[in-house]
Amino acid sequence: MRGIFFKENFWSTDITSTIGYDTLLQHMNDGRKNCKEFEEFLKERAAIEERYGKDLVNLCKKKPCGQTEINTLKRSLDGFKQQIDNIGQGHIQLAVTLREEAKRMEEFRERQRAERKRIETAMDNIHKQRQLQYKRTVDSRKAYEQRCREKDEAETNVSRCNKNNMNQKQQDKIYAKLAHSKVMAEDADKTYQQNIIQLDKVREDWQKEHITACMFFENQEWDRINYYRNAVWTHVNQLSQQCVTIDGMCEEVRRALEGCSIEKDIEHFTEGHRTGDKPPAPIPYENFYNNQRSTTPVIRRGPLQTPSTASDDNAYASVGDFNVYQ
C-alpha cells in the first residue's frame, strides 16, 4: 500500500508559486527523455546486431574453411559454416526485433506526451487566471488602502474645521471632500472584497486542477516506470534467447564433429588416391672404372695352334698368321 503521493507533496505556501508543478513537469520531461535514450540505445544495438550478422553471413560466403577436406571432416566443416551462417541470420533477425521494440517505446513515449499535453494546457490556463486575479486583488487592495487614507485625511480636516473658524464655503468644500472620500472608500472596499472572493474561487479551481495534474502525473509515472522496466526485461530476455539459440547451433556443430572419424577420413583418402603398394628397389653402388671396362669390347680368342717350322727358314716359327722370331 503506497503512503506517498504527488498530490500531498508538491505544494507551496506562496499562492503565486508554481514550484511544485514545475518540479513535477520537469521530472515528467526527464522521464520522457530517458525513454528516448533507451529508444536510441535499442536502435544502436540493432545496427550493431545487423552489421555483425551481415559480416558473419558474408564471412561464410566469401572465406573458405577447409575447402579441400574430405569425407566426415568435410561434412562437419560444412555443418559448421552453415551454423555460422544461421547465427548471422539470427543476429539480423534480432536487429529487426530490437527496432520493433524501439518503435513501441517511441509510440508509448509519444502517447504519454500527447495525453500530458491536455493537462499542461489546463494548468497553464489556470496559472494565468490565478496570476491575473492575484494582480487584480493586490491592485484593488492598494486602491482600497489609498481611499481609506484619503477618507481618514478628510475626517481629520473636518475635525480641524470644527475647531477653527472657517467660512461656509471652505467648510462646504471640506465636507464635500469627506463625503466623496467615503463613497470612494466604500467602492474600493467593495471592489477589494469582490476580488478577494474571486481570487479564492480561482485558488480553489487551481487547487483542484493541481490535484488532478498530480494524480495524472503520478499515474503516468507508474506506467512509464513499469513500461520502461518491462522493456529492459524483454530486451535482456531476447538477448538470453539469442544466446540459447546460438548455443543450440553450436551444439549441432559439436554433434557433427563427434561424427568425424579420423580413421575413416584417412582410409577414404588412401583408397581414393593410392599410387601403389611397392616401394622402389635399392639403388646399387657403381664403380667408375668398372663402368669404363664394361664399355670396352672384349675379343674372345680361340685355342692356340701348334707351332710349325718352315723348311726353308730354320730361324722363324709361325703360329697361324703370326711369325715369331727364334
PDB file of C-alpha atoms in Angstrom, residues 35 38-39 42 100-112 219-235:
ATOM      1  CA  CYS A  35      12.609   6.750 -22.713  1.00  0.00           C
ATOM      2  CA  PHE A  38      16.585   3.810 -24.333  1.00  0.00           C
ATOM      3  CA  GLU A  39      14.876   4.012 -27.706  1.00  0.00           C
ATOM      4  CA  LEU A  42      17.884  -0.105 -28.938  1.00  0.00           C
ATOM      5  CA  GLU A 100      10.329  -3.109 -33.345  1.00  0.00           C
ATOM      6  CA  GLU A 101      10.911  -2.689 -29.604  1.00  0.00           C
ATOM      7  CA  ALA A 102      12.349   0.782 -30.209  1.00  0.00           C
ATOM      8  CA  LYS A 103       9.282   1.664 -32.275  1.00  0.00           C
ATOM      9  CA  ARG A 104       6.983   0.544 -29.475  1.00  0.00           C
ATOM     10  CA  MET A 105       8.949   2.626 -26.983  1.00  0.00           C
ATOM     11  CA  GLU A 106       8.613   5.646 -29.278  1.00  0.00           C
ATOM     12  CA  GLU A 107       4.850   5.135 -29.579  1.00  0.00           C
ATOM     13  CA  PHE A 108       4.494   4.819 -25.811  1.00  0.00           C
ATOM     14  CA  ARG A 109       6.558   7.963 -25.242  1.00  0.00           C
ATOM     15  CA  GLU A 110       4.594   9.998 -27.773  1.00  0.00           C
ATOM     16  CA  ARG A 111       1.262   8.731 -26.433  1.00  0.00           C
ATOM     17  CA  GLN A 112       2.169   9.876 -22.928  1.00  0.00           C
ATOM     18  CA  ASN A 219      -0.272   7.517 -12.830  1.00  0.00           C
ATOM     19  CA  GLN A 220       1.795   8.316 -15.893  1.00  0.00           C
ATOM     20  CA  GLU A 221       4.977   7.835 -13.908  1.00  0.00           C
ATOM     21  CA  TRP A 222       3.748   4.451 -12.714  1.00  0.00           C
ATOM     22  CA  ASP A 223       3.006   3.460 -16.295  1.00  0.00           C
ATOM     23  CA  ARG A 224       6.307   4.835 -17.575  1.00  0.00           C
ATOM     24  CA  ILE A 225       8.489   3.118 -14.974  1.00  0.00           C
ATOM     25  CA  ASN A 226       6.566  -0.137 -15.419  1.00  0.00           C
ATOM     26  CA  TYR A 227       6.812   0.028 -19.209  1.00  0.00           C
ATOM     27  CA  TYR A 228      10.497   1.008 -19.117  1.00  0.00           C
ATOM     28  CA  ARG A 229      11.336  -1.803 -16.698  1.00  0.00           C
ATOM     29  CA  ASN A 230       9.425  -4.352 -18.763  1.00  0.00           C
ATOM     30  CA  ALA A 231      11.078  -3.092 -21.955  1.00  0.00           C
ATOM     31  CA  VAL A 232      14.541  -3.652 -20.489  1.00  0.00           C
ATOM     32  CA  TRP A 233      13.407  -7.028 -19.129  1.00  0.00           C
ATOM     33  CA  THR A 234      12.145  -8.010 -22.584  1.00  0.00           C
ATOM     34  CA  HIS A 235      15.390  -6.821 -24.144  1.00  0.00           C
TER      35      HIS A 235
END
